[in-house]
mmCIF file of C-alpha atoms (C1' of nucleotides) in Angstrom:
data_model
loop_
_atom_site.group_PDB
_atom_site.id
_atom_site.type_symbol
_atom_site.label_atom_id
_atom_site.label_comp_id
_atom_site.label_asym_id
_atom_site.label_seq_id
_atom_site.Cartn_x
_atom_site.Cartn_y
_atom_site.Cartn_z
ATOM 1 C CA MET A 288 -1.197 -76.763 2.300
ATOM 2 C CA ALA A 289 -4.710 -75.331 2.697
ATOM 3 C CA PRO A 290 -7.382 -77.572 4.168
ATOM 4 C CA LYS A 291 -9.747 -79.278 1.733
ATOM 5 C CA ASN A 292 -12.699 -77.068 2.658
ATOM 6 C CA THR A 293 -10.918 -73.865 1.707
ATOM 7 C CA VAL A 294 -10.045 -72.155 -1.546
ATOM 8 C CA THR A 295 -7.704 -69.249 -2.308
ATOM 9 C CA ASP A 296 -9.414 -66.206 -3.794
ATOM 10 C CA ALA A 297 -7.503 -65.131 -6.914
ATOM 11 C CA SER A 298 -7.986 -61.389 -6.467
ATOM 12 C CA THR A 299 -7.264 -61.103 -2.744
ATOM 13 C CA LYS A 300 -5.060 -64.175 -2.291
ATOM 14 C CA LYS A 301 -7.126 -64.797 0.814
ATOM 15 C CA VAL A 302 -7.978 -68.330 1.818
ATOM 16 C CA MET A 303 -11.781 -68.596 1.650
ATOM 17 C CA SER A 304 -14.126 -71.159 3.138
ATOM 18 C CA LYS A 305 -16.008 -73.507 0.889
ATOM 19 C CA GLY A 306 -18.525 -76.273 1.293
ATOM 20 C CA ALA A 307 -21.920 -76.331 2.971
ATOM 21 C CA TRP A 308 -23.233 -73.144 4.532
ATOM 22 C CA THR A 309 -24.082 -73.008 8.226
ATOM 23 C CA ALA A 310 -27.178 -71.343 9.690
ATOM 24 C CA GLU A 311 -24.943 -68.689 11.202
ATOM 25 C CA GLU A 312 -23.407 -67.877 7.825
ATOM 26 C CA ASP A 313 -26.883 -67.705 6.312
ATOM 27 C CA ASN A 314 -27.970 -65.210 8.946
ATOM 28 C CA LYS A 315 -24.928 -63.046 8.418
ATOM 29 C CA LEU A 316 -25.393 -63.090 4.676
ATOM 30 C CA ALA A 317 -29.111 -62.323 4.852
ATOM 31 C CA HIS A 318 -28.436 -59.417 7.181
ATOM 32 C CA CYS A 319 -25.691 -58.052 4.965
ATOM 33 C CA VAL A 320 -27.801 -58.286 1.821
ATOM 34 C CA GLU A 321 -30.519 -56.372 3.657
ATOM 35 C CA VAL A 322 -28.054 -53.579 4.340
ATOM 36 C CA HIS A 323 -26.019 -53.506 1.133
ATOM 37 C CA GLY A 324 -28.466 -54.946 -1.365
ATOM 38 C CA ALA A 325 -28.296 -58.055 -3.499
ATOM 39 C CA LYS A 326 -25.980 -56.642 -6.099
ATOM 40 C CA ARG A 327 -22.484 -55.746 -4.911
ATOM 41 C CA TRP A 328 -21.488 -59.243 -3.986
ATOM 42 C CA LYS A 329 -17.855 -58.455 -3.375
ATOM 43 C CA THR A 330 -18.931 -55.800 -0.889
ATOM 44 C CA VAL A 331 -21.463 -58.128 0.685
ATOM 45 C CA ALA A 332 -18.821 -60.814 1.070
ATOM 46 C CA LEU A 333 -16.401 -58.371 2.691
ATOM 47 C CA LYS A 334 -18.870 -56.577 4.940
ATOM 48 C CA SER A 335 -20.607 -59.699 6.128
ATOM 49 C CA GLY A 336 -17.477 -60.929 7.822
ATOM 50 C CA LEU A 337 -17.967 -64.248 6.116
ATOM 51 C CA ASN A 338 -14.883 -65.959 4.854
ATOM 52 C CA ARG A 339 -16.625 -66.512 1.519
ATOM 53 C CA CYS A 340 -16.091 -65.079 -1.933
ATOM 54 C CA GLY A 341 -18.741 -62.876 -3.534
ATOM 55 C CA LYS A 342 -19.562 -65.536 -6.031
ATOM 56 C CA SER A 343 -20.378 -68.015 -3.311
ATOM 57 C CA CYS A 344 -22.502 -65.446 -1.448
ATOM 58 C CA ARG A 345 -24.463 -64.647 -4.594
ATOM 59 C CA LEU A 346 -25.149 -68.287 -5.283
ATOM 60 C CA ARG A 347 -26.287 -68.958 -1.734
ATOM 61 C CA TRP A 348 -28.597 -65.947 -1.815
ATOM 62 C CA MET A 349 -30.035 -66.695 -5.234
ATOM 63 C CA ASN A 350 -30.647 -70.374 -4.607
ATOM 64 C CA TYR A 351 -31.577 -70.489 -0.958
ATOM 65 C CA LEU A 352 -31.974 -67.265 0.977
ATOM 66 C CA ARG A 353 -33.786 -65.014 -1.495
ATOM 67 C CA PRO A 354 -37.359 -64.187 -0.432
ATOM 68 C CA ASN A 355 -40.224 -65.909 -2.264
ATOM 69 C CA ILE A 356 -38.191 -69.006 -2.993
ATOM 70 C CA LYS A 357 -40.615 -71.848 -3.532
ATOM 71 C CA ARG A 358 -39.231 -75.004 -2.024
ATOM 72 C CA GLY A 359 -40.552 -78.519 -2.337
ATOM 73 C CA ASN A 360 -41.941 -80.641 -5.102
ATOM 74 C CA ILE A 361 -42.271 -79.389 -8.633
ATOM 75 C CA SER A 362 -45.935 -79.502 -9.565
ATOM 76 C CA TYR A 363 -47.357 -81.144 -12.674
ATOM 77 C CA ASP A 364 -47.941 -77.739 -14.275
ATOM 78 C CA GLU A 365 -44.423 -76.627 -13.497
ATOM 79 C CA GLU A 366 -42.984 -79.816 -14.911
ATOM 80 C CA ASP A 367 -45.089 -79.381 -18.020
ATOM 81 C CA LEU A 368 -43.823 -75.838 -18.428
ATOM 82 C CA ILE A 369 -40.207 -76.817 -17.880
ATOM 83 C CA ILE A 370 -40.444 -79.446 -20.578
ATOM 84 C CA ARG A 371 -42.013 -77.043 -23.037
ATOM 85 C CA LEU A 372 -39.562 -74.286 -22.304
ATOM 86 C CA HIS A 373 -36.618 -76.632 -22.516
ATOM 87 C CA LYS A 374 -37.838 -77.793 -25.875
ATOM 88 C CA LEU A 375 -37.835 -74.200 -27.032
ATOM 89 C CA LEU A 376 -34.885 -72.704 -25.187
ATOM 90 C CA GLY A 377 -32.565 -75.626 -24.576
ATOM 91 C CA ASN A 378 -30.367 -75.487 -21.476
ATOM 92 C CA ARG A 379 -30.999 -71.830 -20.797
ATOM 93 C CA TRP A 380 -31.917 -72.451 -17.212
ATOM 94 C CA SER A 381 -32.071 -68.870 -16.056
ATOM 95 C CA LEU A 382 -34.575 -68.035 -18.780
ATOM 96 C CA ILE A 383 -36.646 -71.063 -17.886
ATOM 97 C CA ALA A 384 -36.449 -70.182 -14.186
ATOM 98 C CA GLY A 385 -37.609 -66.679 -14.994
ATOM 99 C CA ARG A 386 -40.850 -68.198 -16.198
ATOM 100 C CA LEU A 387 -41.383 -70.189 -12.991
ATOM 101 C CA PRO A 388 -41.934 -67.838 -10.051
ATOM 102 C CA GLY A 389 -40.032 -68.892 -6.945
ATOM 103 C CA ARG A 390 -37.931 -71.466 -8.711
ATOM 104 C CA THR A 391 -34.215 -71.066 -9.265
ATOM 105 C CA ASP A 392 -32.166 -71.917 -12.319
ATOM 106 C CA ASN A 393 -30.090 -74.308 -10.232
ATOM 107 C CA GLU A 394 -33.180 -76.106 -8.969
ATOM 108 C CA ILE A 395 -34.619 -76.463 -12.450
ATOM 109 C CA LYS A 396 -31.304 -77.602 -13.849
ATOM 110 C CA ASN A 397 -31.014 -80.224 -11.109
ATOM 111 C CA TYR A 398 -34.590 -81.320 -11.623
ATOM 112 C CA TRP A 399 -34.061 -81.646 -15.314
ATOM 113 C CA ASN A 400 -30.846 -83.611 -14.957
ATOM 114 C CA SER A 401 -32.158 -85.988 -12.313
ATOM 115 C CA HIS A 402 -35.808 -86.397 -13.366
ATOM 116 C CA LEU A 403 -36.832 -85.077 -16.704
ATOM 117 C CA SER A 404 -33.935 -85.895 -18.995
ATOM 118 C CA LYS A 405 -34.369 -89.516 -18.012
ATOM 119 C CA LYS A 406 -38.122 -89.367 -18.521
ATOM 120 C CA ILE A 407 -37.721 -87.814 -21.928
ATOM 121 C CA ILE A 408 -35.259 -90.498 -22.991
ATOM 122 C CA ASP A 409 -37.587 -93.246 -21.751
ATOM 123 C CA GLN A 410 -40.505 -91.603 -23.498
ATOM 124 C CA THR A 411 -38.596 -91.205 -26.736
ATOM 125 C CA GLN A 412 -37.744 -94.870 -26.673
ATOM 126 C CA LYS A 413 -41.393 -95.773 -26.051
ATOM 127 C CA GLU A 414 -42.508 -93.500 -28.859
ATOM 128 C CA LYS A 415 -40.452 -95.585 -31.238
ATOM 129 C CA MET A 416 -42.660 -98.532 -30.283
ATOM 130 C CA PRO A 417 -46.083 -98.940 -31.937
ATOM 131 C CA ASP A 418 -49.211 -98.403 -29.825
ATOM 132 C CA GLN A 419 -47.394 -96.129 -27.436
ATOM 133 C CA PRO A 420 -49.206 -95.600 -24.153
ATOM 134 C CA SER A 421 -50.663 -92.147 -23.737
ATOM 135 C CA THR A 422 -49.029 -90.856 -20.556
ATOM 136 C CA PRO A 423 -49.386 -87.215 -19.523
ATOM 137 C CA LEU A 424 -45.727 -86.645 -20.257
ATOM 138 C CA ALA A 425 -46.037 -88.183 -23.695
ATOM 139 C CA THR A 426 -49.060 -86.043 -24.422
ATOM 140 C CA MET A 427 -47.393 -82.799 -23.437
ATOM 141 C CA HIS A 428 -44.212 -83.722 -25.196
ATOM 142 C CA GLN A 429 -46.173 -84.518 -28.326
ATOM 143 C CA LYS A 430 -48.160 -81.302 -28.027
ATOM 144 C CA THR A 431 -44.975 -79.247 -28.026
ATOM 145 C CA SER A 432 -43.511 -81.199 -30.914
ATOM 146 C CA ASP A 433 -46.715 -80.725 -32.856
ATOM 147 C CA ALA A 434 -46.712 -77.010 -32.217
ATOM 148 C CA ILE A 435 -43.210 -76.714 -33.555
ATOM 149 C CA GLN A 436 -44.023 -78.934 -36.501
ATOM 150 C CA VAL A 437 -46.944 -76.695 -37.396
ATOM 151 C CA GLU A 438 -44.566 -73.748 -37.390
ATOM 152 C CA GLU A 439 -42.225 -75.571 -39.702
ATOM 153 C CA GLU A 440 -44.861 -76.796 -42.083
ATOM 154 C CA GLY A 441 -46.893 -73.629 -42.146
ATOM 155 C CA GLY A 442 -43.850 -71.509 -42.709
ATOM 156 C CA ALA A 443 -45.885 -68.492 -41.643
ATOM 157 C CA ARG A 444 -43.494 -67.731 -38.849
ATOM 158 C CA GLU A 445 -39.804 -68.249 -39.197
ATOM 159 C CA ALA A 446 -38.770 -69.070 -35.657
ATOM 160 C CA TRP A 447 -37.059 -72.106 -37.057
ATOM 161 C CA ASN A 448 -34.587 -71.397 -39.755
ATOM 162 C CA LEU A 449 -35.041 -74.461 -41.890
ATOM 163 C CA GLU A 450 -31.734 -74.010 -43.636
ATOM 164 C CA THR A 451 -29.558 -73.634 -40.586
ATOM 165 C CA GLY A 452 -31.767 -75.453 -38.112
ATOM 166 C CA ASN A 453 -31.438 -72.471 -35.792
ATOM 167 C CA PHE A 454 -34.215 -71.326 -33.528
ATOM 168 C CA ASP A 455 -34.988 -67.730 -32.666
ATOM 169 C CA VAL A 456 -36.284 -67.441 -29.104
ATOM 170 C CA ASN A 457 -37.703 -63.999 -29.800
ATOM 171 C CA GLU A 458 -40.251 -65.496 -32.118
ATOM 172 C CA PHE A 459 -41.833 -67.324 -29.196
ATOM 173 C CA PHE A 460 -41.347 -64.829 -26.372
ATOM 174 C CA ASP A 461 -41.646 -61.128 -26.045
ATOM 175 C CA PHE A 462 -38.853 -60.041 -23.704
ATOM 176 C CA SER A 463 -39.633 -56.361 -23.992
ATOM 177 C CA ALA A 464 -41.738 -56.299 -20.831
ATOM 178 C CA GLU A 465 -40.741 -57.365 -17.346
ATOM 179 C CA GLY A 466 -40.708 -61.126 -17.384
ATOM 180 C CA PHE A 467 -41.668 -62.276 -20.822
ATOM 181 C CA TYR A 468 -44.738 -63.201 -22.739
ATOM 182 C CA TRP A 469 -45.740 -65.968 -25.053
ATOM 183 C CA VAL A 470 -45.863 -64.869 -28.634
ATOM 184 C CA ASP A 471 -47.002 -68.300 -29.701
ATOM 185 C CA LYS A 472 -50.260 -68.931 -27.863
ATOM 186 C CA SER A 473 -50.223 -72.632 -28.652
ATOM 187 C CA LEU A 474 -47.475 -73.091 -26.087
ATOM 188 C CA GLN A 475 -49.179 -71.201 -23.308
ATOM 189 C CA LEU A 476 -50.232 -73.139 -20.237
ATOM 190 C CA ASP A 477 -53.906 -73.394 -19.407
ATOM 191 C CA GLY A 478 -54.623 -70.722 -16.827
ATOM 192 C CA ASP A 479 -51.205 -69.231 -17.291
ATOM 193 C CA SER A 480 -50.882 -66.370 -14.866
ATOM 194 C CA VAL A 481 -48.766 -64.282 -17.207
ATOM 195 C CA ALA A 482 -51.026 -62.849 -19.824
ATOM 196 C CA HIS A 483 -50.588 -63.562 -23.481
ATOM 197 C CA ARG A 484 -50.159 -60.327 -25.362
ATOM 198 C CA SER A 485 -51.664 -60.010 -28.755
ATOM 199 C "C1'" DA B 83 -27.614 -105.296 9.910
ATOM 200 C "C1'" DA B 84 -24.327 -104.201 6.451
ATOM 201 C "C1'" DC B 85 -23.128 -103.043 2.078
ATOM 202 C "C1'" DT B 86 -23.891 -101.025 -2.553
ATOM 203 C "C1'" DA B 87 -26.248 -98.407 -6.003
ATOM 204 C "C1'" DA B 88 -29.198 -94.807 -7.165
ATOM 205 C "C1'" DT B 89 -31.040 -90.372 -6.373
ATOM 206 C "C1'" DA B 90 -31.405 -85.504 -5.037
ATOM 207 C "C1'" DC B 91 -29.590 -81.315 -4.359
ATOM 208 C "C1'" DA B 92 -26.164 -77.844 -2.735
ATOM 209 C "C1'" DA B 93 -22.096 -75.907 -4.069
ATOM 210 C "C1'" DC B 94 -17.973 -75.197 -6.973
ATOM 211 C "C1'" DC B 95 -15.610 -74.126 -11.325
ATOM 212 C "C1'" DG B 96 -14.653 -72.125 -15.727
ATOM 213 C "C1'" DC B 97 -15.806 -69.001 -19.041
ATOM 214 C "C1'" DG B 98 -18.316 -65.426 -21.517
ATOM 215 C "C1'" DT B 99 -20.456 -60.955 -20.838
ATOM 216 C "C1'" DT B 100 -21.083 -56.568 -18.744
ATOM 217 C "C1'" DC B 101 -19.591 -52.852 -15.973
ATOM 218 C "C1'" DT B 102 -16.403 -49.391 -14.281
ATOM 219 C "C1'" DG B 103 -12.486 -46.464 -13.975
ATOM 220 C "C1'" DG C 184 -11.333 -47.440 -26.505
ATOM 221 C "C1'" DC C 185 -9.094 -50.438 -23.286
ATOM 222 C "C1'" DA C 186 -8.077 -53.360 -19.270
ATOM 223 C "C1'" DG C 187 -9.297 -55.312 -15.169
ATOM 224 C "C1'" DA C 188 -12.992 -56.366 -11.987
ATOM 225 C "C1'" DA C 189 -17.332 -58.134 -11.124
ATOM 226 C "C1'" DC C 190 -21.283 -60.592 -12.420
ATOM 227 C "C1'" DG C 191 -24.139 -64.288 -14.288
ATOM 228 C "C1'" DC C 192 -24.738 -68.610 -16.441
ATOM 229 C "C1'" DG C 193 -24.319 -73.486 -17.479
ATOM 230 C "C1'" DG C 194 -21.718 -77.671 -16.638
ATOM 231 C "C1'" DT C 195 -19.917 -80.543 -13.288
ATOM 232 C "C1'" DT C 196 -18.754 -82.446 -8.859
ATOM 233 C "C1'" DG C 197 -19.355 -83.774 -3.992
ATOM 234 C "C1'" DT C 198 -22.023 -85.547 -0.502
ATOM 235 C "C1'" DA C 199 -26.053 -86.784 2.226
ATOM 236 C "C1'" DT C 200 -29.994 -89.606 1.983
ATOM 237 C "C1'" DT C 201 -32.834 -93.383 0.407
ATOM 238 C "C1'" DA C 202 -33.784 -97.792 -1.758
ATOM 239 C "C1'" DG C 203 -32.508 -102.271 -2.929
ATOM 240 C "C1'" DT C 204 -30.064 -106.624 -2.106
#
DNA sequence: AACTAATACAACCGCGTTCTG
DNA sequence: GCAGAACGCGGTTGTATTAGT
């Protein structure tokens, strides 16, 4: 029987390592990605000499080793943006991460699950109470809700399909350019570095 | 000091989508 | 056009660390 920290790769039948990455593995992976590029993960996994599957290599690179990864606390602005984007996009973490330079989908997903989902629930409960306190989170949450409500009531834009309850992301973002742009300016952050296109 | 619960985050897993031969 | 391989995403789990009792 294979040890607990191994897994058998379905395609090669090889027994692969799993679990936490060591500094040595990180170095090997980083070097191999430099040579072969961050695309052919099967090749990277093979050429690196690591006993890891391509999937694992990709994940490690994307979430930890990639250049320009921003580590550390999520700022107020970032948190604000995550909340707004989640309201619009739901659990589409990679899309949300694409809007936050240096942040990974995994990091945002973790942050949401451990911090924000709880905050939102607490806030929702408080909002049911009269004379709710005006916390920054409540304000931003309300602002987003208001923006969406205006869309619904105005009916000028049909991002929300009132019959089906469906939401069309393309009505809020323009994905045609690299990155994406706010179509709805009301949801743009103050001082947002990505320009609003009109 | 020891134990338990809560929290944070890295990594794994399964599945849908896209690519390639 | 099809099948298998590879990729990418979101959900979930595992574990180390911290806080509370």
